[in-house]
Short mmCIF file of C-alpha atoms in Angstrom, two decimals:
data_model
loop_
_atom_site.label_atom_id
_atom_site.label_comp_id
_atom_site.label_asym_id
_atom_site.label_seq_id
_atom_site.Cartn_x
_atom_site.Cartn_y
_atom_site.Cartn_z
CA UNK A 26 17.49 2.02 20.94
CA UNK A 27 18.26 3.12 24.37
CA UNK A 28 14.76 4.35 25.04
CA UNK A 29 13.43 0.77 23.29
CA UNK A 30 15.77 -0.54 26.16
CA UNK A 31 14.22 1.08 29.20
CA UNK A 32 10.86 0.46 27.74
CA UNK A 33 11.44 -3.27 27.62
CA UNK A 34 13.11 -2.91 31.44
CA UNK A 35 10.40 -1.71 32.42
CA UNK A 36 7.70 -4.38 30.67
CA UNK A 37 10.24 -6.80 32.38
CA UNK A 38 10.27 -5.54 35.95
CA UNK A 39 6.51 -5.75 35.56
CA UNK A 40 6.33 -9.23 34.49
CA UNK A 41 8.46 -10.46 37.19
CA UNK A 42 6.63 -8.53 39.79
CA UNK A 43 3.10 -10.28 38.67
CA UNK A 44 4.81 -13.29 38.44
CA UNK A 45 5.57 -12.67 42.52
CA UNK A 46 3.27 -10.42 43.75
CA UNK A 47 -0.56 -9.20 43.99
CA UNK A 48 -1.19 -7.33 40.87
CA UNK A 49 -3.47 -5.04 42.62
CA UNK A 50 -0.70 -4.25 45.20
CA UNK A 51 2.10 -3.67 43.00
CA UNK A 52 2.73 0.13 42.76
CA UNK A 53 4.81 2.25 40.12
CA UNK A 54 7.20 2.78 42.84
CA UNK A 55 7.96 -0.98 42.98
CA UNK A 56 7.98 -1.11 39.38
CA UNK A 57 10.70 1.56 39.17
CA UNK A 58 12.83 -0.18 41.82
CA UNK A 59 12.65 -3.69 39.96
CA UNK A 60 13.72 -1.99 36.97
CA UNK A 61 16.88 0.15 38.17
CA UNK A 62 15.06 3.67 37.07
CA UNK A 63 13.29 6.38 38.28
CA UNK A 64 9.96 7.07 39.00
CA UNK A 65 9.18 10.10 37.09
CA UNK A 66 10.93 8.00 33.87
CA UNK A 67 8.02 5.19 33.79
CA UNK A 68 5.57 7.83 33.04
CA UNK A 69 7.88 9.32 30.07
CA UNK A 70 6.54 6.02 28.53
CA UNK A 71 3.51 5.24 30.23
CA UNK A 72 0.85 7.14 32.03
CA UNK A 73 -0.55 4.63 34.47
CA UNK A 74 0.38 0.67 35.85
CA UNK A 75 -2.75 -0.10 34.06
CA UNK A 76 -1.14 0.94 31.01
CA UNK A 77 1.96 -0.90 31.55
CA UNK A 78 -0.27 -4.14 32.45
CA UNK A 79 -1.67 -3.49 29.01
CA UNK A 80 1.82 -3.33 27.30
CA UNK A 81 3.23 -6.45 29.22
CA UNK A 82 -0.40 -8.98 28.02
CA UNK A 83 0.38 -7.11 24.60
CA UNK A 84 3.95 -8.02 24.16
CA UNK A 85 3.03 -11.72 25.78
CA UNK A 86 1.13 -12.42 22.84
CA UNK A 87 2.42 -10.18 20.44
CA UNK A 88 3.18 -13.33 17.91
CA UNK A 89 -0.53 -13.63 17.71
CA UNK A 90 -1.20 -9.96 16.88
CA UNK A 91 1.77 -9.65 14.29
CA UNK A 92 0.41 -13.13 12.55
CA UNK A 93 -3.07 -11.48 12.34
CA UNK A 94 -1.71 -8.37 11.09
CA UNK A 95 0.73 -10.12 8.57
CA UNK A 96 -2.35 -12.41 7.09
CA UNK A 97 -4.40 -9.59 6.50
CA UNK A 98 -2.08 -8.08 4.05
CA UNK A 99 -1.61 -11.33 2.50
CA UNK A 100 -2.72 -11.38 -1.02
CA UNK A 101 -2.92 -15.24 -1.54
CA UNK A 102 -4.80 -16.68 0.73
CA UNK A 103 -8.31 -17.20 0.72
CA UNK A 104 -10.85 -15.21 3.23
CA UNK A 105 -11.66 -18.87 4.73
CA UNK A 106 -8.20 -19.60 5.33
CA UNK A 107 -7.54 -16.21 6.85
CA UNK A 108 -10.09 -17.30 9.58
CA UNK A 109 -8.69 -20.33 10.30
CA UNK A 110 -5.31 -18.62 11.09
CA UNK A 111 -7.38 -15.91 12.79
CA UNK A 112 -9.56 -18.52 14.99
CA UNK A 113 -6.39 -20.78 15.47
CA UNK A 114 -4.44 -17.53 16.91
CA UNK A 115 -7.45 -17.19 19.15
CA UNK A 116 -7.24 -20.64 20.70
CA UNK A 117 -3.13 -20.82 20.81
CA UNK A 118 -3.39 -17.65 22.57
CA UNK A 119 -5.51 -18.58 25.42
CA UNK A 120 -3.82 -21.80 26.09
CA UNK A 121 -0.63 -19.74 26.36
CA UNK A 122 -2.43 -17.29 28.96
CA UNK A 123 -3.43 -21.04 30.90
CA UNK A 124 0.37 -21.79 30.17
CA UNK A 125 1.65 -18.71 32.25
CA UNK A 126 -1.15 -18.73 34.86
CA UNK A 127 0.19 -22.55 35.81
CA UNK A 128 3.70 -21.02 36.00
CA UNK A 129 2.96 -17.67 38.39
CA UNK A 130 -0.04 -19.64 40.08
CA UNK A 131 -2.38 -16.38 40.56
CA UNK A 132 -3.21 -17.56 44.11
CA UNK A 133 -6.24 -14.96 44.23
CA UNK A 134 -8.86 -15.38 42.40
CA UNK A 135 -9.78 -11.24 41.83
CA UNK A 136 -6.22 -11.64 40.45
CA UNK A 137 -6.70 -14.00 37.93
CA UNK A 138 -9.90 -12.63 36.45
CA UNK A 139 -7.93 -9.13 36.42
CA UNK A 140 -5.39 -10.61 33.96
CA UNK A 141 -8.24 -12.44 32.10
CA UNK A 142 -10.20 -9.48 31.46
CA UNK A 143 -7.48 -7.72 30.49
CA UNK A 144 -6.44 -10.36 28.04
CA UNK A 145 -9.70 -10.57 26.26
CA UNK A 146 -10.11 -6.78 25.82
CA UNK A 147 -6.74 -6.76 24.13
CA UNK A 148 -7.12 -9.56 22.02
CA UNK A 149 -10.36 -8.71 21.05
CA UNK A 150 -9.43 -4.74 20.13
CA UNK A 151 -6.17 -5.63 18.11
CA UNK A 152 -8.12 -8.29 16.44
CA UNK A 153 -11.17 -7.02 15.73
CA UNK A 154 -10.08 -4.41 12.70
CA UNK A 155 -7.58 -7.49 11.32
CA UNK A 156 -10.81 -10.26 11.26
CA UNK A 157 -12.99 -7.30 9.91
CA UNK A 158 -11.09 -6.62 6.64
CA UNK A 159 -11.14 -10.38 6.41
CA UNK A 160 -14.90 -10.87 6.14
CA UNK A 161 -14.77 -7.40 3.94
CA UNK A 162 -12.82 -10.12 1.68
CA UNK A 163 -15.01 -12.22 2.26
CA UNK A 164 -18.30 -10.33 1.18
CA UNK A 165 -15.86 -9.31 -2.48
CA UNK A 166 -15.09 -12.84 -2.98
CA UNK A 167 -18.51 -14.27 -2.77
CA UNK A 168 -18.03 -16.52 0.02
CA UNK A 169 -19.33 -14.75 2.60
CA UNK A 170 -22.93 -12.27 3.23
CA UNK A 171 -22.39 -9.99 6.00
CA UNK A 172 -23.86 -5.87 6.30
CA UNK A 173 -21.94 -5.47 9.10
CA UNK A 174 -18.16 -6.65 9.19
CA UNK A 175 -17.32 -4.52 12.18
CA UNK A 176 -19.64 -6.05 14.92
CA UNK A 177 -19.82 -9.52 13.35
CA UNK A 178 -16.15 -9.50 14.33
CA UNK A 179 -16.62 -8.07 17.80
CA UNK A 180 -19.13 -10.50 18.51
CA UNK A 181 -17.08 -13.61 16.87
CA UNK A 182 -14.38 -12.48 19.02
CA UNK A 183 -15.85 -11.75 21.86
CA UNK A 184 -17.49 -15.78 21.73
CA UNK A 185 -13.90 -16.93 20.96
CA UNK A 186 -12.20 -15.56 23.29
CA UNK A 187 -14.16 -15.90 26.36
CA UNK A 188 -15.50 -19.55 25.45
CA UNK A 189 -11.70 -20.31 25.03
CA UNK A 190 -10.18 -18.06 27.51
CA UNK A 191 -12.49 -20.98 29.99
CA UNK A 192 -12.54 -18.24 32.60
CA UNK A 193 -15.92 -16.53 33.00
CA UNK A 194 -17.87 -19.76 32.44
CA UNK A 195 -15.89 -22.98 33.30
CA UNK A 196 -16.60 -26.07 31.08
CA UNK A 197 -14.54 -29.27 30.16
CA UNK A 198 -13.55 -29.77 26.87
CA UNK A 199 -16.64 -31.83 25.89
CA UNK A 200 -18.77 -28.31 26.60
CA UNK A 201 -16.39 -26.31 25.09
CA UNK A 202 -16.45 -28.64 21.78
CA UNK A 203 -20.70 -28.45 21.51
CA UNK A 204 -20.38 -25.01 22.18
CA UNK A 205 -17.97 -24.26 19.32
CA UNK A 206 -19.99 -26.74 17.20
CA UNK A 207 -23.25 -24.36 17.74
CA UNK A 208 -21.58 -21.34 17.24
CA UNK A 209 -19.74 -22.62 14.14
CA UNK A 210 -23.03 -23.65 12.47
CA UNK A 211 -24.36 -20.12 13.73
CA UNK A 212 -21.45 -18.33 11.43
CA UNK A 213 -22.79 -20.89 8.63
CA UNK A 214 -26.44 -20.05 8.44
CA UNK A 215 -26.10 -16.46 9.62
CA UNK A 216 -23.48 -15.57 6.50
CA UNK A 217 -24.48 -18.01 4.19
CA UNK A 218 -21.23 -19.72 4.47
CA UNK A 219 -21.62 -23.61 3.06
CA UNK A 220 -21.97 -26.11 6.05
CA UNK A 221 -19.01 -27.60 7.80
CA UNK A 222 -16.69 -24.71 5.83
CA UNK A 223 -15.98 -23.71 9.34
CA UNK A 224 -14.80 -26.91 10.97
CA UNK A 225 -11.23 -25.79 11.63
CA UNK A 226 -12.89 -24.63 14.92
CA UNK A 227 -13.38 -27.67 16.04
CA UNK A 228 -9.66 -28.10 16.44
CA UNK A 229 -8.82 -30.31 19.63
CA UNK A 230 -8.81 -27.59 22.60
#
């Protein structure tokens, strides 16, 4: 418990420091001072800031990752309604990244796409095993044709997230909603899923 402890005071000195300061600039040595330890004790846990800028996006939107995990291993539901928990996660997840970005204000924009990119890679690598097993279920139960469950969910993520993410490629919401509309019917034709099965997507952003 202790060691949980000055894990989580050091995921919190973190935080607070982005929330202040140039992410770029911060150092381990200011991380250790903002969270009352030594040095040499931030590397018992973790073996670079990058690392520890991993672990604090992680635990920000570690509701999203436990749901996905918890649905996969749910025995009752559907492999449709597994991706509309999946693709919802997705979207609540970037509008809580937009959430925190209006709170700290990253005044520098190198800063901000730092934290995006490191917010899609996570997303995308916890995800990507959870959303695979769910088109696996898919391909059992009939519902869905896919050879490759693997990359289909790389690439479905990777659309997701940066398309709602709204970082790399700006658009208002009326761009964002044709651009989910093509890509839904895209999913449709290219694994033979019936037509408008996928309109959960086209949730209001």
């Amino acid at each position: 418990m202790q060691n949980h402890n000055k894990k989580d005071m050091i995921l919190d000195a973190m935080q607070e420091l982005m929330g202040s300061a140039n992410v770029q600039a911060i150092s381990v040595s200011d991380i250790a001072q903002k969270a009352g330890i030594g040095k040499g004790s931030i590397y018992y846990y973790f073996s670079s800031k990058n690392d520890i800028i991993d672990a604090v996006i992680e635990r920000n939107y570690s509701r999203v990752l436990d749901e996905g995990r918890e649905l996969a291993a749910s025995s009752h539901l559907d492999a449709f309604k597994k991706l509309e928990i999946i693709y919802h996660a997705c979207l609540d997840s970037s509008m809580e990244l937009r959430r925190r970005e209006e709170i700290h204000t990253f005044n520098e924009q190198l800063e901000s796409a730092f934290i995006h990119q490191k917010f899609s890679r996570i997303i995308i690598t916890k995800l990507k095993p959870i959303l695979a097993d769910i088109i696996r279920q898919g391909v059992r139960e009939g519902s869905i044709q896919c050879s490759f469950p693997e990359e289909t969910a790389q690439i479905v993520l990777t659309v997701l997230t940066i398309t709602l993410d709204n970082h790399l490629i700006p658009s208002d919401d009326e761009e964002i909603a044709r651009i989910l509309s093509a890509f839904t019917e895209m999913q449709e034709k290219g694994m033979g899923i019936p037509s408008h099965t996928l309109r959960f997507l086209m949730r209001k952003i």
